[in-house]
Coordinates of C-alpha atoms in Angstrom, one line a residue:
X1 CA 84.2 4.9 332.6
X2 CA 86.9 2.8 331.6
X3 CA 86.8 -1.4 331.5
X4 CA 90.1 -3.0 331.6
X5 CA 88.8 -5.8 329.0
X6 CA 85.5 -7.5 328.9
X7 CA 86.0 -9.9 332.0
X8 CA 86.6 -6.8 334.2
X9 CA 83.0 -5.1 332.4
X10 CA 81.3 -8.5 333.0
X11 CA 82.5 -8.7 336.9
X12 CA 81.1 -5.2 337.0
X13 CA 78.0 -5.3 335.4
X14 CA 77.1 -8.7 337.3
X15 CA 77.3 -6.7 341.0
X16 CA 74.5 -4.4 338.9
X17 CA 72.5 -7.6 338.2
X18 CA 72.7 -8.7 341.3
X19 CA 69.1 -7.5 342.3
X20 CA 67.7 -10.5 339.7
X21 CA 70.0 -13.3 341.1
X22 CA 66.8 -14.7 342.9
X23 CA 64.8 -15.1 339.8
X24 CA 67.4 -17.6 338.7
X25 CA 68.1 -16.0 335.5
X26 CA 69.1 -17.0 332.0
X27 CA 71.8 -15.4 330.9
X28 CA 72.0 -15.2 326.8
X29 CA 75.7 -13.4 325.2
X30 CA 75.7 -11.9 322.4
X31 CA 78.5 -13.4 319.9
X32 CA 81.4 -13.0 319.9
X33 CA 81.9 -9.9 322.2
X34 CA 79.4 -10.2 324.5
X35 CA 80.3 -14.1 325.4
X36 CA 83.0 -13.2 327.9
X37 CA 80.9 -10.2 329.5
X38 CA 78.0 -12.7 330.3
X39 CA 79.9 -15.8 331.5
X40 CA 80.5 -13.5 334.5
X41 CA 77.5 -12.2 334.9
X42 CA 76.0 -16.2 334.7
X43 CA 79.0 -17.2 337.4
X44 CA 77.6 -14.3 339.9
X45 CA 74.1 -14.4 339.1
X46 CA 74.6 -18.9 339.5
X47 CA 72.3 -19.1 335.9
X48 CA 72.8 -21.1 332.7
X49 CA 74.7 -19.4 329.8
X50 CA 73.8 -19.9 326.4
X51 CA 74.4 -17.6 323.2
X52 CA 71.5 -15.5 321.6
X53 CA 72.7 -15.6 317.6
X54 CA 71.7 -12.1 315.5
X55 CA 73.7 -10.6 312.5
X56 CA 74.0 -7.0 311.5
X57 CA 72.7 -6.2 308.0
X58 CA 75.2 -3.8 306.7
X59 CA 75.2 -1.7 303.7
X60 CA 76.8 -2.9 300.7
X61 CA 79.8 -1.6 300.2
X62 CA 79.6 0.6 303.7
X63 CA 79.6 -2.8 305.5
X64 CA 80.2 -0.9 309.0
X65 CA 76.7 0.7 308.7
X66 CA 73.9 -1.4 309.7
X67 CA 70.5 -1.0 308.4
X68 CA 68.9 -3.7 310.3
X69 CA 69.6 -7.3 312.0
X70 CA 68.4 -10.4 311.7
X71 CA 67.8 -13.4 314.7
X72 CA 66.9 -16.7 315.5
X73 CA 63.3 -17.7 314.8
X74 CA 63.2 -15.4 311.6
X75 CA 62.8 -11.8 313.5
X76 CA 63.9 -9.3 311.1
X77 CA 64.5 -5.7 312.7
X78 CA 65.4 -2.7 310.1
X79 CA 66.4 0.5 311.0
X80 CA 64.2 2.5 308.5
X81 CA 65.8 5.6 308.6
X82 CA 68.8 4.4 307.3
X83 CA 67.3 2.4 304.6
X84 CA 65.3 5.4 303.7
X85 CA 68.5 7.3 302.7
X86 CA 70.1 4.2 300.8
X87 CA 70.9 4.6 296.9
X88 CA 71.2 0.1 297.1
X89 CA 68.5 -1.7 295.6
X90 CA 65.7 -4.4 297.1
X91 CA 67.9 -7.2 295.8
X92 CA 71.1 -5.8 296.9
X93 CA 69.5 -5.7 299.9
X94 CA 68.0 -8.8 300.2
X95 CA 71.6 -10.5 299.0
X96 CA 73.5 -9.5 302.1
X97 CA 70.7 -10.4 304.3
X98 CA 70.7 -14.1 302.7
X99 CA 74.5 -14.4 303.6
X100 CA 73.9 -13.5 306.9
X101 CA 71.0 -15.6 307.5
X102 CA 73.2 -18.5 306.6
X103 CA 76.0 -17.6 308.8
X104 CA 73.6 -17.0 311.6
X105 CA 72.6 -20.5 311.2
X106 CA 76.4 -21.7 310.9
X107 CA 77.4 -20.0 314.4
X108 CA 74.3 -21.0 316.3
X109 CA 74.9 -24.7 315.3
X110 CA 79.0 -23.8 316.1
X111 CA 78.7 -22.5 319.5
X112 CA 76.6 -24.7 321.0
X113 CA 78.3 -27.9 319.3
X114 CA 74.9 -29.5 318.4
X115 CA 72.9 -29.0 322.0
X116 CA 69.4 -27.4 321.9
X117 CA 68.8 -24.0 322.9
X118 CA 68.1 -23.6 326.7
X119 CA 64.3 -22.7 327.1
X120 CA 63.6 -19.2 328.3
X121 CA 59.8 -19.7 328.3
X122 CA 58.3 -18.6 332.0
X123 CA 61.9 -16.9 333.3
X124 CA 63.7 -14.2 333.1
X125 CA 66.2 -13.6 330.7
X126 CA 68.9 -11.4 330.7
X127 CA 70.6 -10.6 327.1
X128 CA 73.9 -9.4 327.1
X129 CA 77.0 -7.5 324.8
X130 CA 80.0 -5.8 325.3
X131 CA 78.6 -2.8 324.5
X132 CA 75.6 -1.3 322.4
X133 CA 76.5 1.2 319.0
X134 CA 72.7 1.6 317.3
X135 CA 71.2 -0.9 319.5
X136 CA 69.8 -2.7 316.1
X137 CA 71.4 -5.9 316.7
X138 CA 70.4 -5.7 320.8
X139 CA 66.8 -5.0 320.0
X140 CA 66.5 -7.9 317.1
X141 CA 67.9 -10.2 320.0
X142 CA 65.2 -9.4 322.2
X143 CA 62.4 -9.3 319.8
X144 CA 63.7 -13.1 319.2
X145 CA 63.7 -14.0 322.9
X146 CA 60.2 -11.8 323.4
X147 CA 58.9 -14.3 320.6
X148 CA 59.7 -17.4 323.0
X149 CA 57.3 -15.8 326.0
X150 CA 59.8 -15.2 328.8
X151 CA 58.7 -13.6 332.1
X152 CA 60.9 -10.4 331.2
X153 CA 63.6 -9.5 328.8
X154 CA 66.1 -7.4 330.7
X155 CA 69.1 -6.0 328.4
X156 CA 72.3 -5.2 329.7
X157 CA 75.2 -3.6 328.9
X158 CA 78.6 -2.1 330.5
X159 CA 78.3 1.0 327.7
X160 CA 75.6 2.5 325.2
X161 CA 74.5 5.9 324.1
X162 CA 71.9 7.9 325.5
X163 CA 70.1 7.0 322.3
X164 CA 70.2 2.7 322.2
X165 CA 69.7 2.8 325.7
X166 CA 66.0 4.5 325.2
X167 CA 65.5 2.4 321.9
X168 CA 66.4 -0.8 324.0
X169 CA 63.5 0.5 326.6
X170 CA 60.8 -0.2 323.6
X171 CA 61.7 -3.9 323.6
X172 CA 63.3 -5.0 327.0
X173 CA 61.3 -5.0 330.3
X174 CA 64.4 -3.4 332.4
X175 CA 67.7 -1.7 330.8
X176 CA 70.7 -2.0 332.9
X177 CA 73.3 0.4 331.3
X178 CA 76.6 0.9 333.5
X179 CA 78.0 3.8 331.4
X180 CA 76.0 6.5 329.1
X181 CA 78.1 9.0 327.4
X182 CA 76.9 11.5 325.8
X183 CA 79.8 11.6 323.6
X184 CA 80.0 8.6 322.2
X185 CA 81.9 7.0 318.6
X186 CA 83.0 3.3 319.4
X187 CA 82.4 0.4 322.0
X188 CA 86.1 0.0 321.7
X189 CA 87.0 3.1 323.0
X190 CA 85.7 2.2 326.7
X191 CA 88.1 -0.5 326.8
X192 CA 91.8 -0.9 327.2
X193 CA 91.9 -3.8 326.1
X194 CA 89.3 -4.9 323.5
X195 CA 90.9 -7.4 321.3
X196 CA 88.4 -9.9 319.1
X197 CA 86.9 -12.8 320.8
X198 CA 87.2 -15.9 318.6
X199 CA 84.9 -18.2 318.3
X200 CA 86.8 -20.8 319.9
X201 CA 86.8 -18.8 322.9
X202 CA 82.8 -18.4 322.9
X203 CA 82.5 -22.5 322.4
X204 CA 84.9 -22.7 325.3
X205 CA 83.0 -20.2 327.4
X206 CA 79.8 -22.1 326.8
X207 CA 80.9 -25.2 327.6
X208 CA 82.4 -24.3 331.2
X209 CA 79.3 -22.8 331.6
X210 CA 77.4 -25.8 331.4
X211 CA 79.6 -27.9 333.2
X212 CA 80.4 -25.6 336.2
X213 CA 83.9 -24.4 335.1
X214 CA 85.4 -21.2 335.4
X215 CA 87.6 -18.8 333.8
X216 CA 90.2 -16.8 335.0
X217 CA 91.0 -13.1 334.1
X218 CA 92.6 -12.9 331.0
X219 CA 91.7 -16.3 330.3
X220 CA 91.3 -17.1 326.2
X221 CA 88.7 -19.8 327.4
X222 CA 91.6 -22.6 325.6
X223 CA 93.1 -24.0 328.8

C-alpha cells in the first residue's frame, strides 16, 4: 500500500475507525508526524484532537536507534534488548534521556499554546502516528494514556511491521493497522510524499481542531 501523503493515510485510516465514531472518541497525534494523520481521523470520527507528547531515547552517537521512550506523566518504556547489547554507560544513558525529558516538556507546552490537556478518563481514546518502526515510542504513549484510566486505548496506524503491531497488542485494547508488510525498512517508504511536519503546522492543526476548522489536502495548516 501506498499513501499519497499523510492527509490521504489519515482520510483512510478514519473510514477504518469508523466502527468507534459512536463512542465519541478522543483522538491523541503523535508529534509531529502523526498530527496531520489524526486531524482526519478527529474530522470523521466528529472527536477532540489533542497531541500525546513522547520522545525516542536514541543511542549516543547511533541517534536513529532507539532504546526506549519516554511520555507524559513520567512513563519510561525501554526496549531491553537493545540496551542489553549497548557498549554506552548508565550516565551516557541517563544524559540523553534528561535532554529529551526537557524537550518533551518544551513541545507539550508548544503545541497546545498553554491549554490543559483534554481528559481521557472514562472514554475511549484512540492514539495515532503516521506510521510505527519498533513501536517503542507508540507503546510509551499508551502506557501514558493507560496511566490516566480511559475506557480503552485503541492504537492506530496506516503502516507497521508484523512485529510492532503484536507488541502494540500488549498495551492497547484494539490495534487498527491498515498495512503490514512483511518487508519492512522505513515509514517513509509507504509514502510519496512524506516531507517533515513542522511544528507550526501541528499548533495550527490543533487549533482548528478545537475551533471546528478544517484543512484542506495539501494544506501546511498556515492559511
Amino acid at each position: 500500500m501506498l499513501f499519497v501523503d499523510r492527509v490521504d493515510a489519515g482520510q483512510q485510516l478514519a473510514e477504518a475507525l469508523r466502527h468507534l465514531e459512536r463512542e465519541n472518541p478522543v483522538v491523541l497525534g503523535l508529534p509531529r508526524g502523526g498530527v496531520p494523520v489524526a486531524f482526519q481521523v478527529a474530522q470523521t470520527l466528529g472527536g477532540p484532537l489533542d497531541v500525546i507528547v513522547v520522545r525516542k531515547l536514541g543511542v549516543p552517537h547511533h541517534e536513529e536507534v532507539a532504546f526506549g521512550a519516554i511520555g507524559e506523566g513520567g512513563t519510561r518504556v525501554l526496549n531491553e534488548e537493545v540496551v542489553s547489547r549497548l557498549r554506552s554507560g548508565k550516565q551516557d544513558l541517563a544524559a540523553v534521556e534528561r535532554v529529551e525529558a526537557a524537550e518533551l516538556v518544551r513541545r507539550a507546552q508548544a503545541y497546545r499554546a498553554g491549554r490543559p490537556r483534554i481528559p481521557v478518563e472514562g472514554r475511549t481514546v484512540i492514539v495515532v502516528d503516521d506510521g510505527v518502526a519498533t513501536g517503542a515510542t507508540a507503546e510509551a504513549a499508551c502506557r501514558v494514556i493507560r496511566a490516566q484510566h480511559p475506557a480503552r486505548v485503541i492504537a492506530a496506524f496506516p503502516v507497521a511491521p508484523p512485529d510492532a503491531v503484536t507488541r502494540l497488542r500488549e498495551c492497547a485494547d484494539e490495534v487498527v493497522c491498515l498495512s503490514v508488510p512483511p518487508l519492512f525498512y522505513a515509514v517513509g517508504e509507504w509514502y510519496r510524499d512524506f516531507s517533515q511536519t513542522s511544528d507550526d503546522e501541528v499548533v495550527a492543526l490543533l487549533a482548528r481542531a478545537r475551533y471546528g476548522g478544517h484543512v484542506t489536502p495539501g494544506s501546511d495548516g498556515d492559511g
